[in-house]
């Protein structure tokens, strides 16, 4: 490819509406343009990177036994009604009607579509296992599209669905995908962690998110500092903290005027915060009160709370009248004296506490010498707290470190959630009818591109890994109007192409400064420069984008050197 033939309009200024670095750099490097809110054009350079990421994904999916196919983006509402998700998917689904009044959505995911397909075709265990995938646009009506490709309304996804005859088979498919994802993100040159994740709305069994470590990431993850345990903050399990042993004293109600926060209580009673019990009062969609108790210095993890409440999808802060109706008092809550039948959830760390302080369900009063294992009745004890830096790893006990990341892929063991709801069954070896056991596995292709940029850039622009760079090498004649330099550059360009290197010739009649700036901004891994001095010496100047290192190579040796360097970039 010649730059005079390339549509790559670079920008010197950072566009005002691009909030994060990857978005700014992709716009400036002429890789993408905004079409409308949350919708983007990929320009030729950006599309080359997308295609390279897709190719890596394809190769690894095929190697793991996947078969590529293509399903319609437009999906009939009936399938979603069968699975029960049409009613619960909410406002993020792009819905529409055709001229006959039939309802459709633009696919946010394809579990329903693929299940409806295979249920008519897969009849016997002999047809299993089966792995089908596609790489295609998905749609999500984000309330506030932002961060460029990170939260767009239309986005490219690879989605694979596995079908097995039993849970062991599903676990094997899951493992294959886990390993394939590890290979994909390694080949893309990314620093990432597979993170134990919560299942969210998709439901089913276990799940991992593949998260690229980057400060701009929206995911907060806990990584063990010793072993390879990593989990999203929503998921991270926490063992109960022991409390120092003390002789339990008698429960005592004390006046604590104006102490409706943990901070004010700690300073009024002059006690360590670890002696206090904090309450958070929620209300479900059905207006049921849910009281959650954690140690004073801990935070509640709402996802864990939701897991304790069957059939509840959302929580909101409780209204004062709901709390009062159950016998509680806002700011002074305790499980002691709450009306029977109220959901009371207590973190196990609280159950270990001795002679602690909690509210007394009365304004300006607290209980002292609360011994939860003695005093709390009719409570559900469950891990409810949010992980924080320094908490012990559930696998080895070493402290965890909190880092930020960008979720680029996820693997879900779905089980029979969709097959059972939609009647996708097969006959097993015993001739018995069984629901297919499924898994689903997604990769955000555009997000992977954005994450690579977030992770690897400097003040001059993007630094691509060779595997996903729009071009591996750029050849730059310093003076694009000098015939001798152009001819020499053409020859080098031809030699590289012949050797199978993905190369761009920057033959534009621009000033050298402009061309060099563009090279650094777009981030080609290697730049070969041809100028008057190199011509005189019969050499080329090689610049490694990643390190900034520059050196000269003879015409005889440069090709071998370029190929050798590319292997390391
Ligand atoms: Zn560990």
Coordinates of N, CA, C and O and ligand atoms in Angstrom, one line a residue, residues 224 226-227 229 393 395-398, ligand 1:
X224 N -4.5 -11.3 43.3 CA -3.6 -11.7 44.4 C -2.2 -11.3 44.1 O -1.7 -11.3 43.0
X226 N 0.3 -12.9 45.3 CA 1.2 -14.1 45.4 C 0.8 -15.1 44.3 O 1.6 -15.6 43.6
X227 N -0.5 -15.6 44.3 CA -0.9 -16.6 43.4 C -1.6 -16.0 42.2 O -1.6 -14.7 42.1
X229 N -4.8 -15.9 41.5 CA -6.2 -15.5 41.7 C -6.5 -14.1 41.3 O -5.7 -13.2 41.6
X393 N -6.4 -13.1 50.0 CA -6.8 -13.9 48.8 C -7.5 -15.2 49.3 O -7.0 -15.8 50.2
X395 N -7.6 -18.0 48.0 CA -6.9 -19.2 47.6 C -5.7 -19.4 48.5 O -5.4 -20.5 49.0
X396 N -4.9 -18.3 48.7 CA -3.6 -18.5 49.4 C -3.5 -17.6 50.7 O -2.5 -17.7 51.4
X397 N -4.4 -16.6 50.8 CA -4.3 -15.8 52.0 C -3.4 -14.5 51.9 O -3.4 -13.7 52.8
X398 N -2.6 -14.5 50.8 CA -1.8 -13.3 50.6 C -2.7 -12.1 50.3 O -3.8 -12.2 49.9
Ligands
LIG1 ZN1 -3.5 -15.9 46.3

